[in-house]
PDB file of C-alpha atoms in Angstrom:
ATOM      1  CA  MET A1202      -1.225  39.611 -24.052  1.00  0.00           C
ATOM      2  CA  ALA A1203       1.648  36.649 -23.499  1.00  0.00           C
ATOM      3  CA  GLU A1204       4.216  39.162 -24.167  1.00  0.00           C
ATOM      4  CA  ILE A1205       3.159  41.831 -21.878  1.00  0.00           C
ATOM      5  CA  ARG A1206       2.533  38.888 -19.204  1.00  0.00           C
ATOM      6  CA  GLU A1207       6.279  37.808 -19.931  1.00  0.00           C
ATOM      7  CA  LEU A1208       7.535  41.389 -19.874  1.00  0.00           C
ATOM      8  CA  ASP A1209       5.841  41.793 -16.385  1.00  0.00           C
ATOM      9  CA  ASN A1210       7.066  38.579 -14.737  1.00  0.00           C
ATOM     10  CA  LYS A1211      10.471  39.814 -15.756  1.00  0.00           C
ATOM     11  CA  LEU A1212      10.147  42.960 -14.055  1.00  0.00           C
ATOM     12  CA  THR A1213       8.755  41.469 -10.833  1.00  0.00           C
ATOM     13  CA  ALA A1214      11.783  39.144 -10.841  1.00  0.00           C
ATOM     14  CA  LEU A1215      14.297  42.122 -11.585  1.00  0.00           C
ATOM     15  CA  GLU A1216      12.432  44.045  -8.772  1.00  0.00           C
ATOM     16  CA  GLU A1217      12.734  40.711  -6.050  1.00  0.00           C
ATOM     17  CA  GLU A1218      16.525  40.431  -7.185  1.00  0.00           C
ATOM     18  CA  MET A1219      17.478  44.135  -6.500  1.00  0.00           C
ATOM     19  CA  ARG A1220      15.385  44.173  -3.521  1.00  0.00           C
ATOM     20  CA  SER A1221      17.530  41.204  -2.082  1.00  0.00           C
ATOM     21  CA  LEU A1222      20.827  42.815  -2.641  1.00  0.00           C
ATOM     22  CA  LYS A1223      20.148  46.272  -1.828  1.00  0.00           C
ATOM     23  CA  ASP A1224      21.741  45.956   1.596  1.00  0.00           C
ATOM     24  CA  ASN A1225      24.827  44.372   0.244  1.00  0.00           C
ATOM     25  CA  MET A1226      27.572  46.835  -0.618  1.00  0.00           C
ATOM     26  CA  GLU A1227      29.428  44.010  -2.474  1.00  0.00           C
ATOM     27  CA  HIS A1228      26.666  43.971  -5.064  1.00  0.00           C
ATOM     28  CA  ILE A1229      26.584  47.605  -6.107  1.00  0.00           C
ATOM     29  CA  GLU A1230      27.709  47.158  -9.742  1.00  0.00           C
ATOM     30  CA  LEU A1231      25.393  43.977 -10.148  1.00  0.00           C
ATOM     31  CA  ILE A1232      22.580  46.107  -8.788  1.00  0.00           C
ATOM     32  CA  SER A1233      23.365  48.829 -11.375  1.00  0.00           C
ATOM     33  CA  ASP A1234      23.109  46.174 -14.142  1.00  0.00           C
ATOM     34  CA  LEU A1235      19.909  44.989 -12.944  1.00  0.00           C
ATOM     35  CA  HIS A1236      18.541  48.724 -12.952  1.00  0.00           C
ATOM     36  CA  ALA A1237      19.741  49.160 -16.424  1.00  0.00           C
ATOM     37  CA  GLU A1238      17.821  45.982 -17.662  1.00  0.00           C
ATOM     38  CA  TYR A1239      15.007  47.055 -15.463  1.00  0.00           C
ATOM     39  CA  ASP A1240      14.652  50.147 -17.550  1.00  0.00           C
ATOM     40  CA  LYS A1241      15.385  48.507 -20.850  1.00  0.00           C
ATOM     41  CA  THR A1242      12.468  46.303 -19.980  1.00  0.00           C
ATOM     42  CA  LEU A1243      10.178  49.095 -19.146  1.00  0.00           C
ATOM     43  CA  GLU A1244      10.881  50.652 -22.320  1.00  0.00           C
ATOM     44  CA  LYS A1245       9.213  47.736 -24.375  1.00  0.00           C
ATOM     45  CA  MET A1246       6.129  48.285 -22.467  1.00  0.00           C
ATOM     46  CA  THR A1247       4.558  50.837 -25.189  1.00  0.00           C
ATOM     47  CA  ASN A1248       2.181  50.527 -27.736  1.00  0.00           C
ATOM     48  CA  LEU A1249      -0.202  48.128 -25.902  1.00  0.00           C
ATOM     49  CA  THR A1250      -2.999  46.346 -27.735  1.00  0.00           C
ATOM     50  CA  PRO A1251      -6.455  46.531 -26.105  1.00  0.00           C
ATOM     51  CA  HIS A1252      -5.995  43.069 -24.807  1.00  0.00           C
ATOM     52  CA  ASP A1253      -2.776  44.290 -23.080  1.00  0.00           C
ATOM     53  CA  LYS A1254      -4.521  47.029 -21.476  1.00  0.00           C
ATOM     54  CA  VAL A1255      -7.309  44.590 -19.938  1.00  0.00           C
ATOM     55  CA  TYR A1256      -4.164  42.792 -18.280  1.00  0.00           C
ATOM     56  CA  MET A1257      -2.799  46.133 -17.260  1.00  0.00           C
ATOM     57  CA  ALA A1258      -6.089  47.016 -15.526  1.00  0.00           C
ATOM     58  CA  ARG A1259      -6.706  44.054 -13.595  1.00  0.00           C
ATOM     59  CA  HIS A1260      -3.150  43.719 -12.360  1.00  0.00           C
ATOM     60  CA  ILE A1261      -2.746  42.938  -8.741  1.00  0.00           C
ATOM     61  CA  LYS A1262      -0.307  45.581  -7.833  1.00  0.00           C
ATOM     62  CA  ARG A1263      -2.191  48.335  -9.322  1.00  0.00           C
ATOM     63  CA  PRO A1264      -3.273  50.970  -6.751  1.00  0.00           C
ATOM     64  CA  LYS A1265      -6.659  50.172  -4.742  1.00  0.00           C
ATOM     65  CA  VAL A1266      -9.204  52.641  -3.647  1.00  0.00           C
ATOM     66  CA  ASP A1267      -7.788  53.165  -0.316  1.00  0.00           C
ATOM     67  CA  ASP A1268      -4.415  53.994  -1.808  1.00  0.00           C
ATOM     68  CA  TYR A1269      -5.903  56.869  -3.625  1.00  0.00           C
ATOM     69  CA  ILE A1270      -7.895  57.941  -0.839  1.00  0.00           C
ATOM     70  CA  ASN A1271      -5.102  58.018   1.779  1.00  0.00           C
ATOM     71  CA  ALA A1272      -2.824  59.491  -1.156  1.00  0.00           C
ATOM     72  CA  LEU A1273      -5.418  62.417  -1.967  1.00  0.00           C
ATOM     73  CA  PHE A1274      -7.406  63.180   1.087  1.00  0.00           C
ATOM     74  CA  ASP A1275      -7.308  63.971   4.628  1.00  0.00           C
ATOM     75  CA  ASP A1276      -9.382  63.501   7.730  1.00  0.00           C
ATOM     76  CA  LEU A1277     -11.067  60.375   6.329  1.00  0.00           C
ATOM     77  CA  PHE A1278     -14.349  59.105   8.399  1.00  0.00           C
ATOM     78  CA  ILE A1279     -15.130  55.774   6.970  1.00  0.00           C
ATOM     79  CA  GLN A1280     -18.871  55.073   6.729  1.00  0.00           C
ATOM     80  CA  ARG A1281     -20.335  51.600   6.761  1.00  0.00           C
ATOM     81  CA  GLY A1282     -23.339  49.727   6.150  1.00  0.00           C
ATOM     82  CA  ASP A1283     -26.632  50.146   4.245  1.00  0.00           C
ATOM     83  CA  LEU A1284     -28.829  50.710   7.314  1.00  0.00           C
ATOM     84  CA  LEU A1285     -31.076  47.747   6.219  1.00  0.00           C
ATOM     85  CA  ASN A1286     -28.939  44.612   6.006  1.00  0.00           C
ATOM     86  CA  LYS A1287     -25.061  44.178   6.587  1.00  0.00           C
ATOM     87  CA  GLU A1288     -21.786  45.880   5.598  1.00  0.00           C
ATOM     88  CA  ASP A1289     -20.494  45.132   2.328  1.00  0.00           C
ATOM     89  CA  LYS A1290     -16.788  45.679   2.468  1.00  0.00           C
ATOM     90  CA  SER A1291     -16.423  45.851  -1.361  1.00  0.00           C
ATOM     91  CA  ILE A1292     -17.450  49.530  -1.292  1.00  0.00           C
ATOM     92  CA  PHE A1293     -14.918  51.704   0.700  1.00  0.00           C
ATOM     93  CA  GLY A1294     -15.241  55.219   1.415  1.00  0.00           C
ATOM     94  CA  GLY A1295     -16.601  57.975   3.783  1.00  0.00           C
ATOM     95  CA  ILE A1296     -16.489  61.696   4.302  1.00  0.00           C
ATOM     96  CA  ALA A1297     -12.961  63.380   3.727  1.00  0.00           C
ATOM     97  CA  THR A1298     -11.347  66.758   3.237  1.00  0.00           C
ATOM     98  CA  PHE A1299      -9.651  67.611  -0.418  1.00  0.00           C
ATOM     99  CA  HIS A1300      -7.170  70.573   0.113  1.00  0.00           C
ATOM    100  CA  GLY A1301      -9.544  71.432   2.975  1.00  0.00           C
ATOM    101  CA  VAL A1302     -12.752  70.982   1.297  1.00  0.00           C
ATOM    102  CA  PRO A1303     -15.383  68.687   2.880  1.00  0.00           C
ATOM    103  CA  VAL A1304     -16.002  65.751   0.207  1.00  0.00           C
ATOM    104  CA  THR A1305     -17.602  62.202  -0.039  1.00  0.00           C
ATOM    105  CA  VAL A1306     -15.550  59.567  -1.457  1.00  0.00           C
ATOM    106  CA  LEU A1307     -15.820  56.157  -2.378  1.00  0.00           C
ATOM    107  CA  GLY A1308     -14.987  53.443  -4.663  1.00  0.00           C
ATOM    108  CA  HIS A1309     -14.722  49.568  -5.417  1.00  0.00           C
ATOM    109  CA  ARG A1310     -12.303  47.505  -3.201  1.00  0.00           C
ATOM    110  CA  LYS A1311     -10.597  44.378  -4.530  1.00  0.00           C
ATOM    111  CA  GLY A1312      -7.799  43.678  -2.243  1.00  0.00           C
ATOM    112  CA  ARG A1313      -4.148  42.953  -2.479  1.00  0.00           C
ATOM    113  CA  ASP A1314      -3.821  39.562  -2.520  1.00  0.00           C
ATOM    114  CA  LEU A1315      -6.419  36.331  -2.351  1.00  0.00           C
ATOM    115  CA  ASN A1316      -7.410  36.562   1.048  1.00  0.00           C
ATOM    116  CA  GLU A1317      -8.392  40.340   0.591  1.00  0.00           C
ATOM    117  CA  ASN A1318      -9.703  39.405  -2.638  1.00  0.00           C
ATOM    118  CA  MET A1319     -12.038  36.937  -0.748  1.00  0.00           C
ATOM    119  CA  GLU A1320     -12.623  39.208   2.022  1.00  0.00           C
ATOM    120  CA  TYR A1321     -13.912  42.075  -0.666  1.00  0.00           C
ATOM    121  CA  ASN A1322     -15.513  39.648  -2.866  1.00  0.00           C
ATOM    122  CA  PHE A1323     -12.943  40.645  -5.546  1.00  0.00           C
ATOM    123  CA  GLY A1324     -14.734  43.958  -5.871  1.00  0.00           C
ATOM    124  CA  MET A1325     -18.093  42.800  -6.693  1.00  0.00           C
ATOM    125  CA  PRO A1326     -20.643  44.877  -4.641  1.00  0.00           C
ATOM    126  CA  GLU A1327     -23.571  42.849  -3.102  1.00  0.00           C
ATOM    127  CA  PRO A1328     -27.020  45.154  -3.099  1.00  0.00           C
ATOM    128  CA  GLU A1329     -25.986  45.998   0.319  1.00  0.00           C
ATOM    129  CA  GLY A1330     -22.683  47.586  -1.372  1.00  0.00           C
ATOM    130  CA  TYR A1331     -24.696  49.798  -3.608  1.00  0.00           C
ATOM    131  CA  ARG A1332     -27.269  50.907  -1.042  1.00  0.00           C
ATOM    132  CA  LYS A1333     -24.331  51.978   1.060  1.00  0.00           C
ATOM    133  CA  ALA A1334     -22.793  53.856  -1.585  1.00  0.00           C
ATOM    134  CA  LEU A1335     -26.250  55.654  -2.081  1.00  0.00           C
ATOM    135  CA  ARG A1336     -26.617  56.296   1.306  1.00  0.00           C
ATOM    136  CA  MET A1337     -23.170  58.112   1.467  1.00  0.00           C
ATOM    137  CA  MET A1338     -24.040  60.157  -1.677  1.00  0.00           C
ATOM    138  CA  LYS A1339     -27.525  61.429  -0.641  1.00  0.00           C
ATOM    139  CA  GLN A1340     -26.044  62.378   2.448  1.00  0.00           C
ATOM    140  CA  ALA A1341     -23.480  64.244   0.183  1.00  0.00           C
ATOM    141  CA  GLU A1342     -26.261  66.146  -1.130  1.00  0.00           C
ATOM    142  CA  LYS A1343     -27.666  67.187   2.054  1.00  0.00           C
ATOM    143  CA  PHE A1344     -24.731  68.985   3.323  1.00  0.00           C
ATOM    144  CA  GLY A1345     -23.439  69.850  -0.266  1.00  0.00           C
ATOM    145  CA  ARG A1346     -20.351  67.678  -0.673  1.00  0.00           C
ATOM    146  CA  PRO A1347     -19.158  66.959  -3.872  1.00  0.00           C
ATOM    147  CA  ILE A1348     -18.641  63.403  -4.501  1.00  0.00           C
ATOM    148  CA  ILE A1349     -15.760  61.448  -5.941  1.00  0.00           C
ATOM    149  CA  THR A1350     -15.810  57.834  -6.934  1.00  0.00           C
ATOM    150  CA  PHE A1351     -13.102  55.220  -7.847  1.00  0.00           C
ATOM    151  CA  ILE A1352     -14.465  52.553 -10.510  1.00  0.00           C
ATOM    152  CA  ASP A1353     -12.488  49.194 -10.452  1.00  0.00           C
ATOM    153  CA  THR A1354     -14.755  46.194 -10.556  1.00  0.00           C
ATOM    154  CA  PRO A1355     -15.344  42.970 -12.910  1.00  0.00           C
ATOM    155  CA  GLY A1356     -18.965  43.810 -12.361  1.00  0.00           C
ATOM    156  CA  ALA A1357     -22.016  43.570  -9.530  1.00  0.00           C
ATOM    157  CA  TYR A1358     -21.803  40.265  -7.922  1.00  0.00           C
ATOM    158  CA  PRO A1359     -24.310  37.793  -9.591  1.00  0.00           C
ATOM    159  CA  GLY A1360     -24.977  35.407  -6.917  1.00  0.00           C
ATOM    160  CA  LEU A1361     -28.366  33.950  -6.114  1.00  0.00           C
ATOM    161  CA  ASP A1362     -28.510  35.851  -2.599  1.00  0.00           C
ATOM    162  CA  ALA A1363     -27.489  38.927  -4.174  1.00  0.00           C
ATOM    163  CA  GLU A1364     -30.361  38.763  -6.609  1.00  0.00           C
ATOM    164  CA  ALA A1365     -32.746  37.694  -3.832  1.00  0.00           C
ATOM    165  CA  HIS A1366     -31.718  40.799  -1.871  1.00  0.00           C
ATOM    166  CA  GLY A1367     -32.849  43.288  -4.668  1.00  0.00           C
ATOM    167  CA  GLN A1368     -29.391  43.580  -6.953  1.00  0.00           C
ATOM    168  CA  SER A1369     -31.063  44.941 -10.175  1.00  0.00           C
ATOM    169  CA  GLN A1370     -33.159  47.286  -8.041  1.00  0.00           C
ATOM    170  CA  ALA A1371     -30.255  48.419  -6.153  1.00  0.00           C
ATOM    171  CA  ILE A1372     -28.222  49.413  -9.191  1.00  0.00           C
ATOM    172  CA  SER A1373     -31.239  50.794 -10.934  1.00  0.00           C
ATOM    173  CA  ARG A1374     -32.000  52.880  -7.901  1.00  0.00           C
ATOM    174  CA  ASN A1375     -28.369  54.126  -8.018  1.00  0.00           C
ATOM    175  CA  LEU A1376     -28.669  55.384 -11.511  1.00  0.00           C
ATOM    176  CA  ALA A1377     -31.839  57.185 -11.075  1.00  0.00           C
ATOM    177  CA  ASP A1378     -30.911  58.779  -7.882  1.00  0.00           C
ATOM    178  CA  MET A1379     -27.355  59.711  -8.925  1.00  0.00           C
ATOM    179  CA  SER A1380     -28.697  61.448 -12.209  1.00  0.00           C
ATOM    180  CA  ALA A1381     -30.610  63.843 -10.062  1.00  0.00           C
ATOM    181  CA  LEU A1382     -28.292  64.685  -7.276  1.00  0.00           C
ATOM    182  CA  LYS A1383     -27.525  68.477  -6.894  1.00  0.00           C
ATOM    183  CA  VAL A1384     -23.822  68.371  -6.258  1.00  0.00           C
ATOM    184  CA  PRO A1385     -20.725  67.758  -8.408  1.00  0.00           C
ATOM    185  CA  ILE A1386     -19.960  64.085  -9.339  1.00  0.00           C
ATOM    186  CA  ILE A1387     -16.532  62.817 -10.565  1.00  0.00           C
ATOM    187  CA  ALA A1388     -15.733  59.653 -11.260  1.00  0.00           C
ATOM    188  CA  ILE A1389     -12.488  57.916 -12.146  1.00  0.00           C
ATOM    189  CA  VAL A1390     -12.034  54.661 -13.591  1.00  0.00           C
ATOM    190  CA  THR A1391      -8.489  53.260 -12.235  1.00  0.00           C
ATOM    191  CA  GLY A1392      -8.771  49.466 -13.209  1.00  0.00           C
ATOM    192  CA  GLU A1393     -11.414  47.681 -14.846  1.00  0.00           C
ATOM    193  CA  GLY A1394     -14.995  48.919 -14.907  1.00  0.00           C
ATOM    194  CA  SER A1395     -17.372  46.458 -16.083  1.00  0.00           C
ATOM    195  CA  SER A1396     -21.278  46.653 -16.392  1.00  0.00           C
ATOM    196  CA  GLY A1397     -23.961  48.224 -14.251  1.00  0.00           C
ATOM    197  CA  GLY A1398     -21.585  47.206 -11.426  1.00  0.00           C
ATOM    198  CA  ALA A1399     -19.441  49.957 -12.574  1.00  0.00           C
ATOM    199  CA  LEU A1400     -21.907  52.361 -13.757  1.00  0.00           C
ATOM    200  CA  ALA A1401     -23.953  52.241 -10.275  1.00  0.00           C
ATOM    201  CA  ILE A1402     -20.970  54.492  -8.890  1.00  0.00           C
ATOM    202  CA  GLY A1403     -20.317  56.082 -12.599  1.00  0.00           C
ATOM    203  CA  VAL A1404     -23.276  58.547 -12.971  1.00  0.00           C
ATOM    204  CA  ALA A1405     -21.033  61.410 -12.959  1.00  0.00           C
ATOM    205  CA  ASN A1406     -20.705  64.937 -14.255  1.00  0.00           C
ATOM    206  CA  LYS A1407     -17.244  63.912 -15.111  1.00  0.00           C
ATOM    207  CA  VAL A1408     -15.786  60.566 -16.013  1.00  0.00           C
ATOM    208  CA  TYR A1409     -11.864  60.158 -16.224  1.00  0.00           C
ATOM    209  CA  MET A1410     -10.119  56.876 -16.739  1.00  0.00           C
ATOM    210  CA  LEU A1411      -6.436  55.782 -16.219  1.00  0.00           C
ATOM    211  CA  GLU A1412      -4.587  55.287 -19.467  1.00  0.00           C
ATOM    212  CA  ASN A1413      -4.556  51.476 -19.140  1.00  0.00           C
ATOM    213  CA  ALA A1414      -8.087  51.227 -17.630  1.00  0.00           C
ATOM    214  CA  VAL A1415     -11.132  49.603 -19.492  1.00  0.00           C
ATOM    215  CA  TYR A1416     -14.754  50.744 -19.269  1.00  0.00           C
ATOM    216  CA  SER A1417     -17.121  48.347 -20.939  1.00  0.00           C
ATOM    217  CA  VAL A1418     -20.641  46.961 -20.825  1.00  0.00           C
ATOM    218  CA  LEU A1419     -18.992  43.392 -19.935  1.00  0.00           C
ATOM    219  CA  SER A1420     -15.688  41.638 -19.583  1.00  0.00           C
ATOM    220  CA  PRO A1421     -13.896  40.494 -22.735  1.00  0.00           C
ATOM    221  CA  GLU A1422     -14.659  36.956 -22.050  1.00  0.00           C
ATOM    222  CA  GLY A1423     -18.349  37.307 -21.144  1.00  0.00           C
ATOM    223  CA  PHE A1424     -18.569  38.944 -24.801  1.00  0.00           C
ATOM    224  CA  ALA A1425     -16.625  36.260 -26.624  1.00  0.00           C
ATOM    225  CA  THR A1426     -18.703  33.617 -24.861  1.00  0.00           C
ATOM    226  CA  ILE A1427     -21.945  35.442 -25.762  1.00  0.00           C
ATOM    227  CA  LEU A1428     -21.097  36.178 -29.185  1.00  0.00           C
ATOM    228  CA  TRP A1429     -18.879  33.313 -30.090  1.00  0.00           C
ATOM    229  CA  LYS A1430     -19.483  30.502 -27.270  1.00  0.00           C
ATOM    230  CA  ASP A1431     -15.729  30.828 -26.999  1.00  0.00           C
ATOM    231  CA  SER A1432     -14.212  32.455 -24.116  1.00  0.00           C
ATOM    232  CA  THR A1433     -10.668  32.167 -25.622  1.00  0.00           C
ATOM    233  CA  ARG A1434     -11.559  34.843 -28.250  1.00  0.00           C
ATOM    234  CA  ALA A1435     -11.232  37.239 -25.729  1.00  0.00           C
ATOM    235  CA  ASP A1436      -8.286  39.119 -27.656  1.00  0.00           C
ATOM    236  CA  GLU A1437     -10.487  39.432 -30.672  1.00  0.00           C
ATOM    237  CA  ALA A1438     -13.391  40.655 -28.362  1.00  0.00           C
ATOM    238  CA  CYS A1439     -11.123  43.797 -26.929  1.00  0.00           C
ATOM    239  CA  LYS A1440     -10.569  44.905 -30.375  1.00  0.00           C
ATOM    240  CA  LEU A1441     -14.210  45.133 -31.105  1.00  0.00           C
ATOM    241  CA  MET A1442     -15.621  46.344 -27.983  1.00  0.00           C
ATOM    242  CA  LYS A1443     -13.748  49.595 -27.805  1.00  0.00           C
ATOM    243  CA  LEU A1444     -13.258  49.537 -24.066  1.00  0.00           C
ATOM    244  CA  THR A1445      -9.882  51.318 -23.723  1.00  0.00           C
ATOM    245  CA  ALA A1446      -9.707  54.944 -22.353  1.00  0.00           C
ATOM    246  CA  GLN A1447      -8.451  56.084 -25.916  1.00  0.00           C
ATOM    247  CA  ASP A1448     -11.369  54.894 -27.495  1.00  0.00           C
ATOM    248  CA  LEU A1449     -13.852  55.832 -25.252  1.00  0.00           C
ATOM    249  CA  TYR A1450     -12.315  59.717 -25.043  1.00  0.00           C
ATOM    250  CA  GLU A1451     -12.641  59.580 -29.075  1.00  0.00           C
ATOM    251  CA  TYR A1452     -16.523  58.660 -28.639  1.00  0.00           C
ATOM    252  CA  GLY A1453     -17.121  61.288 -25.763  1.00  0.00           C
ATOM    253  CA  VAL A1454     -17.840  58.652 -23.353  1.00  0.00           C
ATOM    254  CA  ILE A1455     -15.193  60.073 -20.988  1.00  0.00           C
ATOM    255  CA  ASP A1456     -13.782  63.421 -20.277  1.00  0.00           C
ATOM    256  CA  GLY A1457     -10.103  62.939 -20.096  1.00  0.00           C
ATOM    257  CA  ILE A1458      -7.260  60.150 -19.668  1.00  0.00           C
ATOM    258  CA  ILE A1459      -4.845  60.028 -16.815  1.00  0.00           C
ATOM    259  CA  ARG A1460      -1.450  59.022 -18.032  1.00  0.00           C
ATOM    260  CA  GLU A1461       0.289  56.214 -16.328  1.00  0.00           C
ATOM    261  CA  PRO A1462       4.134  55.646 -15.973  1.00  0.00           C
ATOM    262  CA  LEU A1463       5.702  52.902 -18.080  1.00  0.00           C
ATOM    263  CA  GLY A1464       4.602  49.432 -16.902  1.00  0.00           C
ATOM    264  CA  GLY A1465       1.464  50.798 -15.272  1.00  0.00           C
ATOM    265  CA  ALA A1466       0.341  53.045 -12.302  1.00  0.00           C
ATOM    266  CA  HIS A1467       1.907  50.505 -10.024  1.00  0.00           C
ATOM    267  CA  HIS A1468       5.383  51.367 -10.960  1.00  0.00           C
ATOM    268  CA  ASN A1469       5.083  55.189  -9.677  1.00  0.00           C
ATOM    269  CA  PRO A1470       1.664  55.605  -8.255  1.00  0.00           C
ATOM    270  CA  ASP A1471       2.838  59.062  -7.016  1.00  0.00           C
ATOM    271  CA  VAL A1472       2.942  60.340 -10.579  1.00  0.00           C
ATOM    272  CA  VAL A1473      -0.382  59.037 -11.042  1.00  0.00           C
ATOM    273  CA  TYR A1474      -1.826  60.763  -7.606  1.00  0.00           C
ATOM    274  CA  ARG A1475      -0.239  64.017  -8.598  1.00  0.00           C
ATOM    275  CA  ASP A1476      -2.160  64.046 -11.654  1.00  0.00           C
ATOM    276  CA  ILE A1477      -5.426  63.035 -10.396  1.00  0.00           C
ATOM    277  CA  ASP A1478      -5.030  65.723  -7.799  1.00  0.00           C
ATOM    278  CA  GLU A1479      -4.329  68.384 -10.392  1.00  0.00           C
ATOM    279  CA  MET A1480      -7.636  67.218 -12.178  1.00  0.00           C
ATOM    280  CA  LEU A1481      -9.599  67.246  -9.317  1.00  0.00           C
ATOM    281  CA  VAL A1482      -8.707  70.864  -8.226  1.00  0.00           C
ATOM    282  CA  ARG A1483      -9.588  71.934 -11.736  1.00  0.00           C
ATOM    283  CA  GLU A1484     -12.719  70.279 -11.931  1.00  0.00           C
ATOM    284  CA  LEU A1485     -13.858  71.109  -8.625  1.00  0.00           C
ATOM    285  CA  ARG A1486     -13.104  74.760  -9.386  1.00  0.00           C
ATOM    286  CA  SER A1487     -15.406  74.757 -12.421  1.00  0.00           C
ATOM    287  CA  PHE A1488     -18.668  73.885 -10.558  1.00  0.00           C
ATOM    288  CA  LYS A1489     -17.990  76.732  -8.006  1.00  0.00           C
ATOM    289  CA  ASN A1490     -20.428  78.864  -9.409  1.00  0.00           C
ATOM    290  CA  LYS A1491     -23.068  76.590 -10.597  1.00  0.00           C
ATOM    291  CA  SER A1492     -26.239  76.085  -9.076  1.00  0.00           C
ATOM    292  CA  GLY A1493     -27.600  72.664  -7.838  1.00  0.00           C
ATOM    293  CA  ALA A1494     -29.951  72.797 -10.694  1.00  0.00           C
ATOM    294  CA  ASP A1495     -27.368  73.223 -13.504  1.00  0.00           C
ATOM    295  CA  ILE A1496     -25.206  70.406 -12.072  1.00  0.00           C
ATOM    296  CA  ALA A1497     -27.845  67.780 -12.024  1.00  0.00           C
ATOM    297  CA  ARG A1498     -28.894  69.343 -15.801  1.00  0.00           C
ATOM    298  CA  ASP A1499     -25.161  69.492 -16.835  1.00  0.00           C
ATOM    299  CA  ARG A1500     -24.881  65.649 -15.830  1.00  0.00           C
ATOM    300  CA  TYR A1501     -28.088  64.749 -17.699  1.00  0.00           C
ATOM    301  CA  MET A1502     -27.167  66.376 -20.922  1.00  0.00           C
ATOM    302  CA  LYS A1503     -23.864  64.794 -20.567  1.00  0.00           C
ATOM    303  CA  PHE A1504     -25.204  61.374 -21.022  1.00  0.00           C
ATOM    304  CA  ARG A1505     -27.784  62.352 -23.514  1.00  0.00           C
ATOM    305  CA  HIS A1506     -24.883  63.708 -25.454  1.00  0.00           C
ATOM    306  CA  ILE A1507     -23.072  60.484 -25.075  1.00  0.00           C
ATOM    307  CA  ASP A1508     -26.183  58.441 -26.405  1.00  0.00           C
ATOM    308  CA  SER A1509     -26.118  61.177 -29.661  1.00  0.00           C
ATOM    309  CA  VAL A1510     -22.326  60.829 -30.313  1.00  0.00           C
ATOM    310  CA  VAL A1511     -22.446  56.986 -30.227  1.00  0.00           C
ATOM    311  CA  LEU A1512     -25.423  56.810 -32.544  1.00  0.00           C
ATOM    312  CA  ASN A1513     -24.117  59.177 -35.139  1.00  0.00           C
ATOM    313  CA  GLU A1514     -20.773  57.338 -35.304  1.00  0.00           C
ATOM    314  CA  GLU A1515     -22.763  54.027 -35.748  1.00  0.00           C
TER     315      GLU A1515
END
């Protein structure tokens, strides 16, 4: 990971230098040289290791859930609260339109800097967040709206208050109720998807991942701590966990991979938005003539098939 971090820091420095010079006509030649160096640095960011992909998945500059929603959907009506306790800002979403079709869209929200990270609890929902998400999804079923979720979380919040307020019950309720919803659900892992905190909005008919996203039962650091009592062996853990989009597609856990530009989604997010838009149009069209019962059954069979594929591989 040290090499990818070094390249990323160099790209950031080049970006800042070009930005500081772009309004000064005397530095046109220097800016051109910086652009050439920037492009050469980007070209080195290929053949990433699983550990590199974890770094990319967690990158602070990656597009966030509100970026995806603003780019892909119109007429957003934000929904808040779980009708029981409080508003959990780490889950963001509401009712919107996608190419004129009403949908419910929601996802984990991390924030763009330390202050936002703190406000959104680093994308780790409490029970209220999962109850809010389920409330939105049950309402979507009532009115026949497809559901689109964006997954990007290190996991559900493990604090004492969260456990006291029913964290495990909230997650398990989401898993059970999502499995039976009679409207299409499409989930997209945009960054890191860890543990039940990710799966609680990930029981979907179709699951896609961005090229540099990761999806696993827990973080590599947690895996290494449990298995070897040594979190510094996270690099080794990444290779064993099979957490990359490419690994999970091979195992049949996900349905497709959305490509990213060199250097990650944050270097040209419009390319990612375009490909997600095309995927959503295609997938939503495939549900057009299916009954609610068929949609729920297909989702159930999808996850049963995942189980059989993984067992056969083992």
